[in-house]
Tab-separated table of C-alpha atoms and ligand atoms in Angstrom:
chain	number	residue	atom	x	y	z
A	1	UNK	CA	-58.645	-2.714	69.226
A	2	UNK	CA	-57.962	-5.179	66.316
A	3	UNK	CA	-55.309	-7.754	66.938
A	4	UNK	CA	-53.239	-9.903	64.601
A	5	UNK	CA	-53.871	-13.641	65.144
A	6	UNK	CA	-51.000	-15.298	66.988
A	7	UNK	CA	-49.189	-17.928	64.907
A	8	UNK	CA	-49.136	-21.478	66.278
A	9	UNK	CA	-45.957	-22.203	64.188
A	10	UNK	CA	-42.486	-20.714	64.078
A	11	UNK	CA	-41.457	-18.354	61.078
A	12	UNK	CA	-39.196	-21.047	59.875
A	13	UNK	CA	-41.677	-23.892	60.210
A	14	UNK	CA	-43.058	-23.564	56.701
A	15	UNK	CA	-39.557	-24.081	55.093
A	16	UNK	CA	-38.814	-24.951	52.369
A	17	UNK	CA	-42.222	-23.773	51.008
A	18	UNK	CA	-42.097	-20.349	52.466
A	19	UNK	CA	-38.786	-19.083	53.910
A	20	UNK	CA	-38.485	-17.730	57.476
A	21	UNK	CA	-37.611	-14.143	56.542
A	22	UNK	CA	-40.509	-13.851	54.249
A	23	UNK	CA	-42.806	-15.088	56.984
A	24	UNK	CA	-41.316	-12.860	59.635
A	25	UNK	CA	-41.347	-9.773	57.485
A	26	UNK	CA	-44.882	-10.515	56.260
A	27	UNK	CA	-46.215	-10.943	59.780
A	28	UNK	CA	-44.176	-8.514	61.774
A	29	UNK	CA	-44.054	-5.742	59.223
A	30	UNK	CA	-46.758	-5.894	56.568
A	31	UNK	CA	-49.519	-7.386	58.635
A	32	UNK	CA	-48.571	-5.476	61.780
A	33	UNK	CA	-48.653	-2.190	59.830
A	34	UNK	CA	-52.217	-2.811	58.337
A	35	UNK	CA	-53.320	-3.599	61.805
A	36	UNK	CA	-51.733	-0.527	63.415
A	37	UNK	CA	-53.088	1.667	60.581
A	38	UNK	CA	-56.629	0.234	60.920
A	39	UNK	CA	-56.631	0.768	64.658
A	40	UNK	CA	-55.610	4.406	64.021
A	41	UNK	CA	-58.601	4.901	61.691
A	42	UNK	CA	-61.369	3.447	63.863
A	43	UNK	CA	-62.582	4.897	67.086
A	44	UNK	CA	-63.346	2.842	70.176
A	45	UNK	CA	-67.086	3.583	69.840
A	46	UNK	CA	-67.470	2.308	66.328
A	47	UNK	CA	-65.855	-1.026	67.039
A	48	UNK	CA	-67.985	-3.163	64.842
A	49	UNK	CA	-66.475	-6.537	63.768
A	50	UNK	CA	-64.051	-6.341	60.875
A	51	UNK	CA	-66.561	-8.378	58.822
A	52	UNK	CA	-69.230	-5.786	59.453
A	53	UNK	CA	-66.888	-2.873	58.649
A	54	UNK	CA	-65.986	-4.446	55.329
A	55	UNK	CA	-69.611	-5.555	54.548
A	56	UNK	CA	-70.888	-2.000	55.081
A	57	UNK	CA	-67.943	-0.277	53.361
A	58	UNK	CA	-68.737	2.443	50.898
A	59	UNK	CA	-66.845	5.494	49.572
A	60	UNK	CA	-68.874	7.790	51.811
A	61	UNK	CA	-67.630	6.502	55.240
A	62	UNK	CA	-64.910	8.421	57.170
A	63	UNK	CA	-61.468	7.430	56.015
A	64	UNK	CA	-62.926	5.214	53.351
A	65	UNK	CA	-59.841	4.385	51.351
A	66	UNK	CA	-57.719	3.830	54.468
A	67	UNK	CA	-60.368	1.528	55.981
A	68	UNK	CA	-60.548	-0.338	52.685
A	69	UNK	CA	-56.833	-0.878	52.386
A	70	UNK	CA	-55.916	-1.516	55.991
A	71	UNK	CA	-59.088	-3.216	57.119
A	72	UNK	CA	-58.710	-5.489	54.112
A	73	UNK	CA	-55.001	-5.967	54.912
A	74	UNK	CA	-55.833	-6.813	58.594
A	75	UNK	CA	-58.573	-9.242	57.794
A	76	UNK	CA	-57.001	-10.928	54.854
A	77	UNK	CA	-53.695	-11.658	56.654
A	78	UNK	CA	-55.492	-13.041	59.659
A	79	UNK	CA	-57.226	-15.478	57.348
A	80	UNK	CA	-54.010	-16.264	55.448
A	81	UNK	CA	-51.754	-16.911	58.280
A	82	UNK	CA	-54.459	-18.747	60.151
A	83	UNK	CA	-54.769	-21.435	57.486
A	84	UNK	CA	-50.987	-22.107	56.896
A	85	UNK	CA	-49.406	-24.996	58.702
A	86	UNK	CA	-46.254	-27.096	58.522
A	87	UNK	CA	-48.682	-30.160	58.639
A	88	UNK	CA	-50.843	-28.755	55.768
A	89	UNK	CA	-51.159	-29.957	52.196
A	90	UNK	CA	-52.952	-32.804	50.739
A	91	UNK	CA	-56.728	-32.625	50.046
A	92	UNK	CA	-59.782	-31.435	52.076
A	93	UNK	CA	-61.895	-34.020	53.659
A	94	UNK	CA	-65.608	-34.211	54.669
A	95	UNK	CA	-68.164	-31.617	53.829
A	96	UNK	CA	-65.689	-29.247	52.023
A	97	UNK	CA	-64.328	-31.965	49.859
A	98	UNK	CA	-67.865	-32.879	48.972
A	99	UNK	CA	-68.815	-29.352	48.082
A	100	UNK	CA	-65.539	-28.845	46.004
A	101	UNK	CA	-66.523	-32.072	44.126
A	102	UNK	CA	-70.035	-30.723	43.531
A	103	UNK	CA	-69.095	-27.176	42.439
A	104	UNK	CA	-65.843	-27.967	40.522
A	105	UNK	CA	-66.191	-31.666	39.595
A	106	UNK	CA	-62.876	-32.519	41.263
A	107	UNK	CA	-60.195	-31.145	43.634
A	108	UNK	CA	-57.817	-31.113	40.611
A	109	UNK	CA	-59.999	-28.831	38.597
A	110	UNK	CA	-60.761	-26.643	41.564
A	111	UNK	CA	-56.878	-26.232	42.188
A	112	UNK	CA	-56.190	-25.607	38.526
A	113	UNK	CA	-58.907	-22.867	38.329
A	114	UNK	CA	-57.792	-21.116	41.509
A	115	UNK	CA	-54.125	-21.354	40.503
A	116	UNK	CA	-54.995	-19.734	37.098
A	117	UNK	CA	-56.843	-16.874	38.906
A	118	UNK	CA	-53.909	-16.465	41.269
A	119	UNK	CA	-51.336	-16.306	38.485
A	120	UNK	CA	-53.515	-14.072	36.364
A	121	UNK	CA	-54.215	-11.559	39.137
A	122	UNK	CA	-52.438	-8.450	37.632
A	123	UNK	CA	-50.166	-6.729	40.143
A	124	UNK	CA	-50.775	-7.156	43.841
A	125	UNK	CA	-53.803	-8.993	45.142
A	126	UNK	CA	-55.409	-12.155	46.209
A	127	UNK	CA	-57.111	-15.333	44.958
A	128	UNK	CA	-60.041	-16.583	47.048
A	129	UNK	CA	-62.212	-19.487	47.876
A	130	UNK	CA	-65.424	-18.155	49.362
A	131	UNK	CA	-68.859	-19.314	50.486
A	132	UNK	CA	-72.271	-17.738	50.463
A	133	UNK	CA	-74.943	-18.355	53.200
A	134	UNK	CA	-76.038	-21.581	51.406
A	135	UNK	CA	-72.543	-23.100	51.285
A	136	UNK	CA	-72.166	-22.432	47.592
A	137	UNK	CA	-68.558	-22.152	46.791
A	138	UNK	CA	-67.068	-19.291	44.715
A	139	UNK	CA	-63.550	-18.652	43.501
A	140	UNK	CA	-62.373	-15.085	42.587
A	141	UNK	CA	-59.485	-12.671	42.590
A	142	UNK	CA	-59.136	-9.221	44.079
A	143	UNK	CA	-56.748	-6.349	43.556
A	144	UNK	CA	-54.763	-4.827	46.408
A	145	UNK	CA	-56.338	-5.710	49.824
A	146	UNK	CA	-59.885	-5.943	48.669
A	147	UNK	CA	-61.730	-9.112	49.400
A	148	UNK	CA	-65.036	-10.957	48.689
A	149	UNK	CA	-66.681	-9.458	51.808
A	150	UNK	CA	-66.145	-5.965	50.565
A	151	UNK	CA	-66.855	-6.731	47.019
A	152	UNK	CA	-70.215	-8.580	47.809
A	153	UNK	CA	-71.236	-6.208	50.540
A	154	UNK	CA	-71.113	-9.063	52.993
A	155	UNK	CA	-72.899	-11.828	51.113
A	156	UNK	CA	-69.698	-13.835	50.509
A	157	UNK	CA	-67.056	-14.761	53.028
A	158	UNK	CA	-63.614	-15.985	51.939
A	159	UNK	CA	-62.609	-19.222	53.672
A	160	UNK	CA	-59.140	-19.475	51.984
A	161	UNK	CA	-56.978	-16.762	50.481
A	162	UNK	CA	-53.783	-16.876	48.499
A	163	UNK	CA	-51.705	-13.779	48.924
A	164	UNK	CA	-50.172	-12.917	45.668
A	165	UNK	CA	-48.489	-9.690	46.612
A	166	UNK	CA	-44.779	-9.958	45.877
A	167	UNK	CA	-43.965	-9.475	49.562
A	168	UNK	CA	-45.547	-12.959	50.088
A	169	UNK	CA	-43.010	-14.756	47.933
A	170	UNK	CA	-40.495	-12.646	46.140
A	171	UNK	CA	-37.417	-13.252	48.384
A	172	UNK	CA	-37.487	-17.023	47.616
A	173	UNK	CA	-39.499	-17.342	44.288
A	174	UNK	CA	-38.679	-14.020	42.654
A	175	UNK	CA	-40.750	-13.692	39.519
A	176	UNK	CA	-42.026	-17.288	39.797
A	177	UNK	CA	-45.438	-16.685	41.262
A	178	UNK	CA	-46.713	-20.033	39.943
A	179	UNK	CA	-44.094	-21.919	42.040
A	180	UNK	CA	-45.154	-20.064	45.118
A	181	UNK	CA	-48.774	-20.943	44.519
A	182	UNK	CA	-47.814	-24.574	44.166
A	183	UNK	CA	-45.884	-24.283	47.507
A	184	UNK	CA	-49.030	-22.696	49.115
A	185	UNK	CA	-50.965	-25.836	48.369
A	186	UNK	CA	-48.293	-27.916	50.196
A	187	UNK	CA	-48.886	-25.922	53.465
A	188	UNK	CA	-52.540	-24.936	53.407
A	189	UNK	CA	-54.402	-26.422	56.430
A	190	UNK	CA	-57.507	-27.977	55.040
A	191	UNK	CA	-58.907	-28.663	58.549
A	192	UNK	CA	-58.768	-24.936	59.295
A	193	UNK	CA	-60.332	-24.081	55.875
A	194	UNK	CA	-63.095	-26.497	56.604
A	195	UNK	CA	-63.685	-24.849	59.979
A	196	UNK	CA	-63.776	-21.428	58.235
A	197	UNK	CA	-66.377	-22.846	55.894
A	198	UNK	CA	-68.701	-23.905	58.670
A	199	UNK	CA	-68.117	-20.716	60.610
A	200	UNK	CA	-68.767	-18.509	57.451
A	201	UNK	CA	-72.077	-20.178	56.694
A	202	UNK	CA	-73.154	-19.847	60.271
A	203	UNK	CA	-72.139	-16.138	60.377
A	204	UNK	CA	-73.884	-15.412	56.942
A	205	UNK	CA	-77.148	-16.978	57.999
B	301	LIG	MN1	-49.487	-9.917	52.373
Protein backbone atom coordinates (compact mmCIF):
# COMPACT_ATOMS: atom_id res chain seq x y z
CA UNK A 1 0.00 0.00 0.00
CA UNK A 2 1.54 3.29 -1.06
CA UNK A 3 1.03 6.19 1.33
CA UNK A 4 1.26 9.93 1.00
CA UNK A 5 3.97 11.46 3.13
CA UNK A 6 2.58 13.25 6.14
CA UNK A 7 3.19 16.98 6.18
CA UNK A 8 5.15 18.45 9.07
CA UNK A 9 3.63 21.90 8.45
CA UNK A 10 0.05 23.19 8.31
CA UNK A 11 -1.69 23.96 5.02
CA UNK A 12 -1.47 27.68 5.78
CA UNK A 13 2.16 27.56 6.93
CA UNK A 14 3.56 28.41 3.52
CA UNK A 15 1.55 31.63 3.21
CA UNK A 16 2.01 34.05 1.56
CA UNK A 17 4.09 32.03 -0.91
CA UNK A 18 1.54 29.27 -1.41
CA UNK A 19 -1.99 29.79 -0.11
CA UNK A 20 -3.71 27.37 2.26
CA UNK A 21 -6.51 26.36 -0.10
CA UNK A 22 -4.05 25.47 -2.86
CA UNK A 23 -1.99 23.40 -0.42
CA UNK A 24 -5.03 21.62 0.99
CA UNK A 25 -6.55 20.87 -2.42
CA UNK A 26 -3.21 19.81 -3.83
CA UNK A 27 -2.47 17.40 -0.99
CA UNK A 28 -5.93 16.15 -0.03
CA UNK A 29 -7.40 15.93 -3.53
CA UNK A 30 -4.78 15.76 -6.27
CA UNK A 31 -2.05 13.84 -4.45
CA UNK A 32 -4.58 11.68 -2.62
CA UNK A 33 -6.20 10.73 -5.93
CA UNK A 34 -2.92 9.73 -7.59
CA UNK A 35 -2.13 7.63 -4.53
CA UNK A 36 -5.54 5.96 -4.44
CA UNK A 37 -5.43 5.25 -8.18
CA UNK A 38 -1.93 3.81 -7.96
CA UNK A 39 -2.95 1.51 -5.12
CA UNK A 40 -5.87 0.28 -7.21
CA UNK A 41 -3.51 -0.58 -10.08
CA UNK A 42 -0.85 -2.56 -8.23
CA UNK A 43 -1.47 -5.86 -6.53
CA UNK A 44 -0.06 -6.73 -3.14
CA UNK A 45 2.29 -9.33 -4.60
CA UNK A 46 4.02 -6.93 -6.98
CA UNK A 47 4.74 -4.35 -4.32
CA UNK A 48 8.13 -3.16 -5.53
CA UNK A 49 9.31 0.24 -4.39
CA UNK A 50 7.85 3.09 -6.40
CA UNK A 51 11.38 3.87 -7.62
CA UNK A 52 11.68 0.33 -9.01
CA UNK A 53 8.25 0.49 -10.61
CA UNK A 54 9.13 3.74 -12.39
CA UNK A 55 12.66 2.56 -13.30
CA UNK A 56 11.29 -0.58 -14.93
CA UNK A 57 8.26 1.05 -16.53
CA UNK A 58 7.60 0.27 -20.18
CA UNK A 59 4.53 0.29 -22.39
CA UNK A 60 4.17 -3.47 -22.13
CA UNK A 61 3.48 -3.68 -18.39
CA UNK A 62 -0.11 -4.14 -17.21
CA UNK A 63 -1.96 -0.83 -16.78
CA UNK A 64 1.08 0.94 -18.23
CA UNK A 65 -0.44 4.37 -18.76
CA UNK A 66 -2.22 4.33 -15.42
CA UNK A 67 0.97 3.35 -13.59
CA UNK A 68 2.89 6.05 -15.43
CA UNK A 69 0.39 8.79 -14.57
CA UNK A 70 -0.51 7.77 -11.04
CA UNK A 71 2.83 6.25 -10.02
CA UNK A 72 4.49 9.43 -11.21
CA UNK A 73 1.87 11.58 -9.50
CA UNK A 74 2.29 9.67 -6.24
CA UNK A 75 6.09 9.81 -6.26
CA UNK A 76 6.45 13.37 -7.55
CA UNK A 77 4.19 14.85 -4.91
CA UNK A 78 5.84 12.97 -2.06
CA UNK A 79 9.09 14.57 -3.20
CA UNK A 80 7.52 18.01 -3.65
CA UNK A 81 5.60 18.24 -0.37
CA UNK A 82 8.58 16.74 1.45
CA UNK A 83 10.91 19.56 0.49
CA UNK A 84 8.66 22.53 1.18
CA UNK A 85 8.99 24.31 4.50
CA UNK A 86 7.91 27.55 6.15
CA UNK A 87 11.58 27.80 7.17
CA UNK A 88 12.89 27.18 3.66
CA UNK A 89 14.49 29.49 1.16
CA UNK A 90 18.00 30.86 1.01
CA UNK A 91 20.72 28.77 -0.51
CA UNK A 92 21.94 25.19 -0.13
CA UNK A 93 24.98 24.54 2.03
CA UNK A 94 27.68 21.90 2.16
CA UNK A 95 28.11 19.23 -0.49
CA UNK A 96 25.07 20.23 -2.55
CA UNK A 97 26.18 23.88 -2.64
CA UNK A 98 29.62 22.74 -3.81
CA UNK A 99 28.17 20.52 -6.52
CA UNK A 100 25.86 23.27 -7.76
CA UNK A 101 28.89 25.55 -7.94
CA UNK A 102 30.81 22.88 -9.88
CA UNK A 103 28.06 22.02 -12.34
CA UNK A 104 26.43 25.41 -12.89
CA UNK A 105 29.18 27.87 -11.85
CA UNK A 106 26.94 29.56 -9.31
CA UNK A 107 23.68 29.19 -7.45
CA UNK A 108 22.28 32.14 -9.38
CA UNK A 109 23.00 30.51 -12.75
CA UNK A 110 21.47 27.24 -11.52
CA UNK A 111 18.34 29.03 -10.30
CA UNK A 112 18.02 30.97 -13.54
CA UNK A 113 18.40 27.82 -15.69
CA UNK A 114 15.90 25.81 -13.66
CA UNK A 115 13.44 28.72 -13.60
CA UNK A 116 13.68 28.99 -17.37
CA UNK A 117 12.93 25.27 -17.75
CA UNK A 118 9.98 25.54 -15.35
CA UNK A 119 8.51 28.55 -17.13
CA UNK A 120 9.11 26.94 -20.52
CA UNK A 121 7.47 23.60 -19.69
CA UNK A 122 4.53 23.63 -22.08
CA UNK A 123 1.28 22.74 -20.36
CA UNK A 124 1.36 20.63 -17.20
CA UNK A 125 4.57 19.18 -15.89
CA UNK A 126 7.60 19.53 -13.69
CA UNK A 127 11.09 21.00 -13.55
CA UNK A 128 13.72 18.88 -11.83
CA UNK A 129 17.10 18.84 -10.19
CA UNK A 130 18.41 15.27 -10.36
CA UNK A 131 21.52 13.29 -9.67
CA UNK A 132 23.12 10.21 -11.15
CA UNK A 133 25.05 7.58 -9.17
CA UNK A 134 28.22 9.71 -9.29
CA UNK A 135 26.56 12.80 -7.87
CA UNK A 136 26.54 14.58 -11.22
CA UNK A 137 23.65 17.04 -11.18
CA UNK A 138 21.16 17.39 -14.03
CA UNK A 139 18.28 19.75 -14.61
CA UNK A 140 15.37 18.86 -16.87
CA UNK A 141 11.67 19.26 -17.45
CA UNK A 142 8.98 16.60 -17.83
CA UNK A 143 5.42 16.69 -19.16
CA UNK A 144 2.45 15.45 -17.13
CA UNK A 145 3.55 13.26 -14.18
CA UNK A 146 6.65 11.87 -15.87
CA UNK A 147 9.93 12.23 -14.01
CA UNK A 148 13.65 11.57 -14.45
CA UNK A 149 13.46 8.06 -12.95
CA UNK A 150 10.99 6.95 -15.60
CA UNK A 151 12.72 8.87 -18.38
CA UNK A 152 16.20 7.52 -17.55
CA UNK A 153 15.03 3.99 -16.65
CA UNK A 154 16.35 4.53 -13.17
CA UNK A 155 19.78 6.07 -13.77
CA UNK A 156 18.71 9.53 -12.54
CA UNK A 157 16.81 10.32 -9.37
CA UNK A 158 15.19 13.70 -8.83
CA UNK A 159 16.18 15.41 -5.59
CA UNK A 160 14.02 18.50 -6.07
CA UNK A 161 10.93 19.08 -8.20
CA UNK A 162 8.91 22.17 -9.04
CA UNK A 163 5.31 21.28 -9.81
CA UNK A 164 4.17 23.57 -12.62
CA UNK A 165 0.71 22.11 -13.07
CA UNK A 166 -1.79 24.95 -12.77
CA UNK A 167 -3.31 23.20 -9.72
CA UNK A 168 -0.08 24.04 -7.87
CA UNK A 169 -0.42 27.81 -8.23
CA UNK A 170 -3.44 29.03 -10.19
CA UNK A 171 -5.68 30.16 -7.29
CA UNK A 172 -3.12 32.70 -6.15
CA UNK A 173 -0.89 33.34 -9.15
CA UNK A 174 -3.33 32.84 -12.05
CA UNK A 175 -1.32 32.95 -15.28
CA UNK A 176 1.85 34.21 -13.54
CA UNK A 177 3.82 30.97 -13.36
CA UNK A 178 7.11 32.85 -12.99
CA UNK A 179 5.90 34.48 -9.74
CA UNK A 180 4.99 31.07 -8.33
CA UNK A 181 8.43 29.73 -9.24
CA UNK A 182 10.05 32.66 -7.41
CA UNK A 183 7.83 31.87 -4.43
CA UNK A 184 8.87 28.20 -4.58
CA UNK A 185 12.47 29.24 -4.01
CA UNK A 186 11.39 31.06 -0.82
CA UNK A 187 10.00 27.85 0.71
CA UNK A 188 12.23 25.10 -0.61
CA UNK A 189 13.96 23.26 2.22
CA UNK A 190 17.58 22.91 1.10
CA UNK A 191 18.44 20.72 4.07
CA UNK A 192 15.87 18.20 2.84
CA UNK A 193 17.06 18.50 -0.79
CA UNK A 194 20.61 17.84 0.41
CA UNK A 195 19.36 14.73 2.26
CA UNK A 196 17.58 13.64 -0.92
CA UNK A 197 20.86 14.09 -2.79
CA UNK A 198 22.80 11.82 -0.42
CA UNK A 199 20.01 9.22 -0.33
CA UNK A 200 19.64 9.20 -4.11
CA UNK A 201 23.35 8.59 -4.67
CA UNK A 202 23.29 5.82 -2.07
CA UNK A 203 20.25 4.22 -3.72
CA UNK A 204 21.69 4.51 -7.24
CA UNK A 205 25.02 2.85 -6.37
MN1 LIG B 1 0.63 18.69 -8.40
